[in-house]
Each structure stands twice: as structure tokens, then as C-alpha cells.
Short mmCIF file of C-alpha atoms in Angstrom, two decimals:
data_model
loop_
_atom_site.label_atom_id
_atom_site.label_comp_id
_atom_site.label_asym_id
_atom_site.label_seq_id
_atom_site.Cartn_x
_atom_site.Cartn_y
_atom_site.Cartn_z
CA ALA A 1 0.05 0.05 0.21
CA GLU A 2 2.91 2.61 0.39
CA ARG A 3 4.27 2.25 -2.90
CA PRO A 4 2.06 4.76 -4.58
CA ILE A 5 2.46 6.76 -1.76
CA VAL A 6 6.54 7.39 -2.19
CA VAL A 7 5.78 7.60 -5.72
CA THR A 8 4.22 11.02 -5.29
CA MET A 9 6.08 11.78 -2.11
CA LEU A 10 8.90 11.64 -5.46
CA GLN A 11 6.72 13.77 -7.26
CA MET A 12 5.32 15.75 -5.16
CA THR A 13 9.01 17.03 -3.67
CA THR A 14 11.00 16.55 -6.88
CA ARG A 15 9.08 18.54 -9.08
CA ARG A 16 9.66 22.03 -11.46
CA ALA A 17 7.24 24.11 -13.20
CA GLY A 18 6.96 22.92 -16.21
CA GLU A 19 8.70 19.79 -15.42
CA SER A 20 7.68 16.73 -17.86
CA HIS A 21 6.36 13.49 -15.60
CA ALA A 22 9.11 11.74 -18.46
CA SER A 23 11.86 13.99 -16.88
CA LEU A 24 11.24 13.24 -13.50
CA LEU A 25 11.70 9.72 -14.80
CA GLU A 26 14.90 10.44 -15.94
CA ARG A 27 16.49 11.42 -13.26
CA PRO A 28 18.36 9.06 -10.82
CA VAL A 29 16.72 8.11 -7.64
CA PRO A 30 18.62 8.69 -4.46
CA LEU A 31 19.90 5.35 -3.07
CA HIS A 32 18.03 5.64 0.11
CA PHE A 33 14.56 4.99 -2.19
CA ARG A 34 15.96 2.41 -3.97
CA VAL A 35 16.66 0.41 -0.87
CA ARG A 36 13.21 1.06 0.55
CA GLU A 37 11.31 0.60 -2.67
CA HIS A 38 12.74 -3.39 -2.89
CA LEU A 39 11.73 -4.14 0.93
CA ILE A 40 8.05 -2.52 -0.14
CA GLN A 41 8.20 -4.54 -3.07
CA LEU A 42 8.98 -7.86 -0.60
CA MET A 43 6.19 -6.79 1.45
CA SER A 44 3.67 -5.98 -1.07
CA SER A 45 4.19 -9.53 -2.86
CA GLY A 46 4.07 -11.18 0.44
CA ALA A 47 7.70 -11.89 -0.21
CA LEU A 48 7.91 -10.77 3.84
CA THR A 49 4.44 -11.07 5.61
CA PRO A 50 3.73 -8.99 9.51
CA GLY A 51 6.48 -10.58 11.80
CA ASP A 52 9.34 -11.65 9.67
CA GLN A 53 12.69 -10.52 9.69
CA VAL A 54 13.77 -7.66 6.41
CA PRO A 55 17.33 -7.96 5.24
CA THR A 56 20.07 -7.41 8.00
CA GLU A 57 21.91 -4.38 7.26
CA GLN A 58 25.13 -5.26 5.88
CA GLU A 59 22.99 -7.89 3.55
CA LEU A 60 21.06 -4.58 1.88
CA MET A 61 25.08 -3.02 2.02
CA ASP A 62 25.89 -5.75 0.30
CA ARG A 63 23.69 -6.14 -2.38
CA PHE A 64 22.58 -2.45 -3.15
CA LYS A 65 26.28 -1.47 -2.61
CA VAL A 66 25.75 1.96 0.03
CA SER A 67 26.39 2.74 3.09
CA ARG A 68 24.65 1.68 6.74
CA THR A 69 23.89 5.01 6.95
CA THR A 70 21.66 4.80 3.32
CA VAL A 71 20.26 1.69 3.94
CA ARG A 72 19.10 2.45 8.13
CA ARG A 73 17.79 5.72 6.63
CA ALA A 74 15.73 3.80 3.95
CA LEU A 75 14.89 2.05 7.20
CA GLN A 76 14.02 4.53 8.91
CA ASP A 77 11.51 5.86 5.88
CA LEU A 78 9.75 2.43 6.54
CA VAL A 79 9.89 2.99 11.10
CA THR A 80 7.75 6.29 10.17
CA VAL A 81 5.13 5.20 8.33
CA GLY A 82 4.63 1.95 10.41
CA ALA A 83 5.65 -0.84 8.12
CA VAL A 84 8.76 -1.71 9.80
CA ARG A 85 9.51 -1.94 13.52
CA ARG A 86 12.73 -2.48 14.62
CA HIS A 87 14.06 -3.85 17.58
CA PRO A 88 17.53 -3.39 19.11
CA GLY A 89 19.88 -6.66 19.43
CA ARG A 90 17.29 -8.11 17.56
CA GLY A 91 17.15 -6.37 13.51
CA SER A 92 14.08 -4.56 12.05
CA PHE A 93 10.70 -6.64 11.45
CA VAL A 94 7.83 -6.25 9.49
CA ALA A 95 5.08 -4.46 11.57
CA GLU A 96 1.64 -5.80 12.21
CA PRO A 97 -1.16 -4.18 9.84
CA ARG A 98 -2.29 -1.24 12.05
CA ILE A 99 -5.43 -1.23 13.50
CA GLU A 100 -8.03 0.62 11.70
CA GLN A 101 -10.64 2.35 13.28
CA GLU A 102 -13.83 4.05 12.15
CA LEU A 103 -15.33 6.89 13.78
CA ARG A 104 -18.35 7.02 13.02
CA ARG A 105 -20.36 6.31 16.11
CA LEU A 106 -19.80 5.70 19.71
CA THR A 107 -18.43 2.38 20.55
CA GLY A 108 -16.40 1.40 22.85
CA PHE A 109 -12.85 -1.32 22.71
CA VAL A 110 -14.82 -3.87 22.87
CA GLU A 111 -17.08 -3.78 20.32
CA ASP A 112 -14.16 -2.17 17.94
CA MET A 113 -12.15 -5.27 18.03
CA GLU A 114 -14.03 -7.83 18.16
CA ALA A 115 -16.05 -6.07 14.61
CA LEU A 116 -12.38 -6.45 13.25
CA GLU A 117 -12.54 -9.98 14.27
CA LEU A 118 -9.99 -9.03 16.90
CA THR A 119 -9.81 -11.05 20.66
CA PRO A 120 -9.85 -7.85 23.20
CA THR A 121 -8.93 -8.16 26.85
CA ALA A 122 -8.07 -6.09 29.17
CA LYS A 123 -5.90 -6.04 32.03
CA VAL A 124 -6.61 -4.02 35.50
CA ILE A 125 -4.05 -1.44 36.63
CA LYS A 126 -5.75 1.22 39.31
CA VAL A 127 -9.45 1.59 40.94
CA ALA A 128 -9.15 4.14 43.24
CA SER A 129 -11.56 6.94 44.97
CA ALA A 130 -9.28 10.43 43.59
CA SER A 131 -10.21 13.88 43.63
CA ALA A 132 -11.16 15.47 40.35
CA ASN A 133 -9.20 18.16 39.23
CA LEU A 134 -10.85 20.96 37.20
CA GLU A 135 -9.90 18.87 33.76
CA VAL A 136 -12.19 15.94 35.06
CA ALA A 137 -14.26 18.36 36.99
CA GLN A 138 -15.40 20.56 34.37
CA GLN A 139 -15.67 17.62 31.80
CA LEU A 140 -18.08 15.18 34.20
CA ARG A 141 -20.00 19.00 35.46
CA LEU A 142 -19.09 18.76 38.89
CA PRO A 143 -17.21 20.93 41.53
CA ALA A 144 -13.26 20.63 41.25
CA GLY A 145 -12.31 18.42 44.12
CA THR A 146 -15.57 16.38 44.18
CA ARG A 147 -15.04 12.81 44.66
CA VAL A 148 -15.04 10.29 41.42
CA VAL A 149 -13.46 7.34 41.14
CA HIS A 150 -10.41 6.47 38.93
CA ILE A 151 -10.06 3.63 36.79
CA GLN A 152 -6.85 2.44 34.81
CA ARG A 153 -6.90 -0.60 31.99
CA VAL A 154 -4.36 -1.47 29.13
CA ARG A 155 -6.16 -2.66 26.50
CA ILE A 156 -5.72 -5.90 24.51
CA ALA A 157 -6.24 -7.06 20.97
CA ASN A 158 -5.05 -10.48 20.15
CA GLY A 159 -2.62 -10.74 23.00
CA GLU A 160 -1.03 -7.25 22.01
CA PRO A 161 -1.67 -4.15 24.00
CA ILE A 162 -3.21 -1.55 22.50
CA SER A 163 -3.88 0.83 24.65
CA PHE A 164 -3.87 2.48 27.92
CA ASP A 165 -7.29 4.26 29.08
CA ASP A 166 -7.53 6.38 32.40
CA THR A 167 -11.32 6.62 33.37
CA TYR A 168 -13.18 8.65 35.85
CA LEU A 169 -16.50 8.19 36.81
CA PRO A 170 -19.03 10.03 38.84
CA THR A 171 -18.82 8.29 42.44
CA ASP A 172 -22.65 6.77 42.78
CA ILE A 173 -21.91 4.89 39.53
CA GLY A 174 -18.33 4.36 39.61
CA GLU A 175 -18.37 2.75 42.88
CA GLN A 176 -20.77 -0.22 41.18
CA ILE A 177 -18.36 -0.46 38.17
CA ALA A 178 -15.37 -0.81 40.62
CA GLN A 179 -16.67 -3.84 41.55
CA GLU A 180 -16.77 -5.76 38.46
CA ASN A 181 -14.78 -7.43 36.75
CA LEU A 182 -12.64 -4.74 34.83
CA VAL A 183 -10.73 -7.49 32.98
CA VAL A 184 -13.63 -9.59 31.47
CA ASP A 185 -16.68 -7.12 31.35
CA PRO A 186 -16.29 -3.64 29.45
CA ILE A 187 -17.66 -0.30 30.69
CA PHE A 188 -20.08 0.72 28.39
CA MET A 189 -21.82 -2.78 27.98
CA LEU A 190 -21.94 -2.74 32.65
CA LEU A 191 -23.74 0.84 32.31
CA GLU A 192 -26.03 0.07 29.87
CA ARG A 193 -27.15 -3.58 30.20
CA LYS A 194 -26.68 -4.61 33.67
CA TYR A 195 -27.35 -0.75 35.17
CA GLY A 196 -30.17 0.27 32.29
CA ILE A 197 -27.82 3.53 31.92
CA GLN A 198 -28.68 4.80 28.09
CA LEU A 199 -25.67 6.59 26.73
CA SER A 200 -26.72 8.82 24.14
CA GLU A 201 -23.50 10.69 22.86
CA ALA A 202 -19.73 11.48 23.07
CA GLU A 203 -17.31 13.96 22.34
CA TYR A 204 -15.13 13.54 21.10
CA ARG A 205 -10.98 15.07 21.17
CA ILE A 206 -7.91 13.84 19.27
CA GLU A 207 -4.19 14.93 20.03
CA ALA A 208 -0.73 14.00 18.95
CA SER A 209 0.60 12.67 22.38
CA THR A 210 3.59 10.34 23.53
CA ALA A 211 3.90 7.57 26.09
CA ASN A 212 5.55 8.86 28.96
CA VAL A 213 7.54 5.91 30.95
CA ALA A 214 4.30 4.38 33.41
CA ILE A 215 2.49 4.21 30.10
CA ALA A 216 5.34 2.84 27.74
CA ARG A 217 5.84 0.34 30.55
CA HIS A 218 2.59 -1.08 30.33
CA LEU A 219 2.18 -1.29 26.72
CA GLY A 220 4.93 -2.73 26.35
CA VAL A 221 7.14 0.21 24.28
CA ARG A 222 9.97 2.53 24.51
CA THR A 223 9.75 5.66 26.31
CA GLY A 224 8.55 8.99 24.10
CA THR A 225 6.98 6.66 21.38
CA PRO A 226 4.25 8.62 19.44
CA MET A 227 0.16 8.11 20.40
CA PHE A 228 -2.63 8.93 19.87
CA LEU A 229 -4.70 10.38 23.15
CA ILE A 230 -8.64 10.66 22.77
CA LYS A 231 -10.45 12.31 25.75
CA ARG A 232 -13.88 11.13 25.70
CA THR A 233 -16.47 12.46 27.53
CA THR A 234 -19.12 10.31 27.35
CA CYS A 235 -23.42 11.05 28.49
CA ALA A 236 -26.33 9.55 28.97
CA LEU A 237 -29.35 9.94 28.10
CA ASP A 238 -30.55 12.74 29.89
CA GLY A 239 -26.85 14.38 29.29
CA ARG A 240 -25.33 13.66 32.32
CA PRO A 241 -21.50 13.00 31.75
CA ILE A 242 -20.86 9.77 33.39
CA ASP A 243 -17.32 8.54 31.56
CA TYR A 244 -14.99 11.01 30.88
CA GLU A 245 -11.83 9.10 30.11
CA ARG A 246 -8.29 9.65 28.06
CA LEU A 247 -7.83 7.09 25.79
CA TYR A 248 -3.76 6.55 24.79
CA TYR A 249 -4.36 4.64 21.59
CA ARG A 250 -0.39 2.98 20.27
CA GLY A 251 0.63 5.28 16.65
CA ASP A 252 1.98 2.45 15.33
CA ARG A 253 -1.35 0.21 15.68
CA VAL A 254 -3.64 1.93 14.96
CA CYS A 255 -5.16 4.45 12.69
CA TYR A 256 -8.60 6.13 12.29
CA ARG A 257 -10.76 6.57 8.51
CA MET A 258 -13.59 8.65 8.85
CA ARG A 259 -16.20 10.18 5.93
CA LEU A 260 -16.72 13.80 5.67
CA GLN A 261 -18.96 14.95 3.88
CA ARG A 262 -19.82 18.32 2.78
#
């Protein structure tokens, strides 16, 4: 899938006013482009599949008669677009395809993963009473300092940690949810099916973020790894905010798709 993008980027960065497509093709292709295109071809043809180790730096250097710097630049390009993952001391490996989620309706993690035929599980990190800071209080429409229930979980798909969820609930609801088996039962399902709280809508705010030390440890990634941060406030049918979450999704494993009409 990356190959057309590479060509487009090359055209965009090299084309000058009035320059023909043919003259572009006659230009020398940078060496790291050749290495990168070779690896993309191996992946797109199925010669390399997710989890496979890509040729070593030395093998690529010998094949293309290029420097280690050139090979590393080609590999870094593929790491940047999420096609390859590098493991220090082990080598570079073809990455699993990103989990693509559509933002069309209000759904929870379990619903999203099951729709993609992935097996969702969770690891509960924390369930505690906490004092609502200004951000949490504003989102739940409570006075600052009000006691809320704070839940932290790692959300897992097919055995791989995908997101770190930081959830805040009003005490009257949260104390009930805190007694449930959150490893198995998602909060949205509990609210609707067990406690009869109809969910109506949620406000999403998506930001770029990075994994801090704690989140990186729980997700098994490096500190500073790019993350999608989704701030989501979910309301009941009567308009009451009942769930405020900060959802940290791994940028190398998740992407979002939406269709907008004009």
C-alpha cells in the first residue's frame, strides 16, 4: 500500500514548474529510495509477511553496494510509516497492519475489536477513589475536588497491548462499576445492560501525544513513542456526563478513518 505514496512523495518533492513526468523519471533515484522500494516490494508481494525479519543492514549494504547510513535511512522511512518495527539487538521486522477504526458512531474498545475479528481483553491497573482535578471536574460537570472513581486499564487485542485507558466516573456510578470484573466486562456494556443507563452521545477530542514512562511500560513500548490521545466524554440519554476518559492508543498500531460530507 505504501508504494504509490512513495511515488507521489517523490513527484511532489522533485517536480518543478513546467517539468514533465518523463523528465522526472530520467532523474537519478536516491539510493535510499532504491533500498526502501525493494523492501516495500518484498512486503507487497508477500515474500515478507508481518512478523518476518527483513534483510539485515549488512545484507542490504552488500546487495545495493551502499553505505550503512543509506540503509538505515531507508529502514527509518519504513519505521516512520509503521511498515517496519526495529528491535535493538534483534533487527528489523515487518510490522502488523495497523488496526483501522472508523469514527462513525459511539462504540467502546471491545465492540471495535470484535468488529475487526480481534479478541479483546484487559488488564486492570488501578481502581481507586480520587479527587477530581479541574479538567475531570469540568468534563463531568462537578465541582473541582469532588470525589470520583478513577480506573486505569491496559486494553489488549489478540494478546497485544493497544491502549492505556484513564477513566473517571461519578462516585454513584463508579462505585458500582468498581465492583465488577473489568478484565472481562467493558464499562459501556455494564452501564447499559446491567445498570440500565442508556448512552446517547460522546464528545471526542483527538490529539498527538507520546508515551510517558508509566504508559510505555504498560504498553511495552519505548518512552516517547507516538500516541493518539483521545479525550472522550460520554453522556447518558438525559444529557448527564457519566464517563470521562483519556485513551492513549499506540500510533504504530492504530489509525482512524472517517468520511466527511460537504
